mmCIF file of C-alpha atoms in Angstrom:
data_model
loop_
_atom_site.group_PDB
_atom_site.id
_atom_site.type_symbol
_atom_site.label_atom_id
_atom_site.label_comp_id
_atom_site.label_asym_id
_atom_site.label_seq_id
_atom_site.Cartn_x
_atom_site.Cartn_y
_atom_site.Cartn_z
ATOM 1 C CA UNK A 424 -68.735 -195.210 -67.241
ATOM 2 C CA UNK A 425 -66.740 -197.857 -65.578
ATOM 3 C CA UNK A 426 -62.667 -197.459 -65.802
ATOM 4 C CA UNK A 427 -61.990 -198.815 -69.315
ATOM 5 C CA UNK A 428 -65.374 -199.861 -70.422
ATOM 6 C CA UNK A 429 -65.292 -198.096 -73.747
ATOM 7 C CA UNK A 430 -62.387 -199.955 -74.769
ATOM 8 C CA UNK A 431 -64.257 -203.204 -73.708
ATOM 9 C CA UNK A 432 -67.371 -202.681 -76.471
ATOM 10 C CA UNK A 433 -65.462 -202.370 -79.398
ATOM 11 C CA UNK A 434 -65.772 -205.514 -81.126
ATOM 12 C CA UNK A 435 -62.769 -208.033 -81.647
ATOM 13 C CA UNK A 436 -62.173 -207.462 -85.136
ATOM 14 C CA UNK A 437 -62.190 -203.595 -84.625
ATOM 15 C CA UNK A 438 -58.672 -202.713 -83.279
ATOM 16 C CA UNK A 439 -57.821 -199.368 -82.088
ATOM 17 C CA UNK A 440 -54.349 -197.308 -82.559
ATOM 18 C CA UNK A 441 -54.060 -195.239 -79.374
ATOM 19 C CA UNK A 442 -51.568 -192.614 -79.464
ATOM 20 C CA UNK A 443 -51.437 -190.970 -75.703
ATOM 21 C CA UNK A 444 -49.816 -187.641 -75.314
ATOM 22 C CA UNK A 445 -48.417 -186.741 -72.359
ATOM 23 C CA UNK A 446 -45.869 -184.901 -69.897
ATOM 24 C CA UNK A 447 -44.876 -187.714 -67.805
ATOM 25 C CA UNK A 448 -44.910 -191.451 -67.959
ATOM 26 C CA UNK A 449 -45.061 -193.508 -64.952
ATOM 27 C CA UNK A 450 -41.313 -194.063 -65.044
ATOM 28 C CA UNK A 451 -41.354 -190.234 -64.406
ATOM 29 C CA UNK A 452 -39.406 -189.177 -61.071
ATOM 30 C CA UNK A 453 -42.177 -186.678 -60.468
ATOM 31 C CA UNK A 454 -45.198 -188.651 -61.874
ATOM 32 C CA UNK A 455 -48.308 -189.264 -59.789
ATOM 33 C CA UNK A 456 -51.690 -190.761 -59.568
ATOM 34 C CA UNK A 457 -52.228 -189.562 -62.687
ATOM 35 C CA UNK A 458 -50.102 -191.080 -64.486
ATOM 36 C CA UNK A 459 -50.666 -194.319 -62.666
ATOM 37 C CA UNK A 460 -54.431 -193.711 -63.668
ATOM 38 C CA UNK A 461 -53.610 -193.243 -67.330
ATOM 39 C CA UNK A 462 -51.063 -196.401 -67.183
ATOM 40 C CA UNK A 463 -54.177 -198.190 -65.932
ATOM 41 C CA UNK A 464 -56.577 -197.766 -68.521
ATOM 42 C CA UNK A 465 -53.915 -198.111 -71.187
ATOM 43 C CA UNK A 466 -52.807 -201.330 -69.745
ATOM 44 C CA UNK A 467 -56.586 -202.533 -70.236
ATOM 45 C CA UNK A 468 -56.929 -201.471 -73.688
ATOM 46 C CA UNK A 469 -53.632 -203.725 -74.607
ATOM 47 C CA UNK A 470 -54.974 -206.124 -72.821
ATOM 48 C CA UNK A 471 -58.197 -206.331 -75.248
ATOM 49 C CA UNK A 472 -55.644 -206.275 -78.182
ATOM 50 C CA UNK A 473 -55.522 -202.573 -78.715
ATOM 51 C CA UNK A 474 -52.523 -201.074 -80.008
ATOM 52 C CA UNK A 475 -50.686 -198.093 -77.603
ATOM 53 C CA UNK A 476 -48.085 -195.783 -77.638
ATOM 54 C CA UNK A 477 -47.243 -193.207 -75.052
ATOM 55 C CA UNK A 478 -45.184 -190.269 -75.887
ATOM 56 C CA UNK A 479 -43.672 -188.178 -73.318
ATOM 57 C CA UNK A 480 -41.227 -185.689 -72.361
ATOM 58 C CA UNK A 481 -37.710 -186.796 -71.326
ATOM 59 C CA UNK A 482 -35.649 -186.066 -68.346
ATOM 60 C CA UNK A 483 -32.063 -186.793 -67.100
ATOM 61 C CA UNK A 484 -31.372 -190.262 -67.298
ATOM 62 C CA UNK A 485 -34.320 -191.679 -69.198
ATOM 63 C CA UNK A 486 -34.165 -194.160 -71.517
ATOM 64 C CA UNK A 487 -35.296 -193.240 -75.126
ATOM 65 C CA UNK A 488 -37.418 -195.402 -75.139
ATOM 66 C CA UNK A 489 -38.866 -197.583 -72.696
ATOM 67 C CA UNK A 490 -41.842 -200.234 -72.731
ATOM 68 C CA UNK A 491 -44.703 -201.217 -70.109
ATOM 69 C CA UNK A 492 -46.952 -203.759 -69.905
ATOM 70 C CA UNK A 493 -46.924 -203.600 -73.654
ATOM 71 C CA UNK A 494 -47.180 -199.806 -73.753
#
């Protein structure tokens, strides 16, 4: 399966709520490929009109809350 295509056969009318739980964001001091991975095919699935939210533990200095390419 090719990096985001099951977000790509859901037809236009049929938009998803995607609710990504995580350890680490990409903002993360410690995050990593896969993180950058996960920011990738979340990025594509706003980008078909798909709505996302990414929750994450916090660390020193982070923002509350924070927003990525529409993430």
């Amino acid at each position: 399966m090719a990096l985001g295509s099951a977000f790509a056969s859901a037809p236009a009318r049929s938009v998803m709520r995607i609710l990504m739980l995580s350890w680490r964001t990409p903002g993360h001091p410690q995050a990593g490929g896969a993180e950058s991975l996960t920011h990738e095919i979340l990025r594509r699935a706003v980008e078909r009109g798909h709505s996302v939210t990414w929750r994450s533990a916090s660390w020193p200095g982070a923002a509350a809350t924070d927003e990525l390419d529409g993430i």
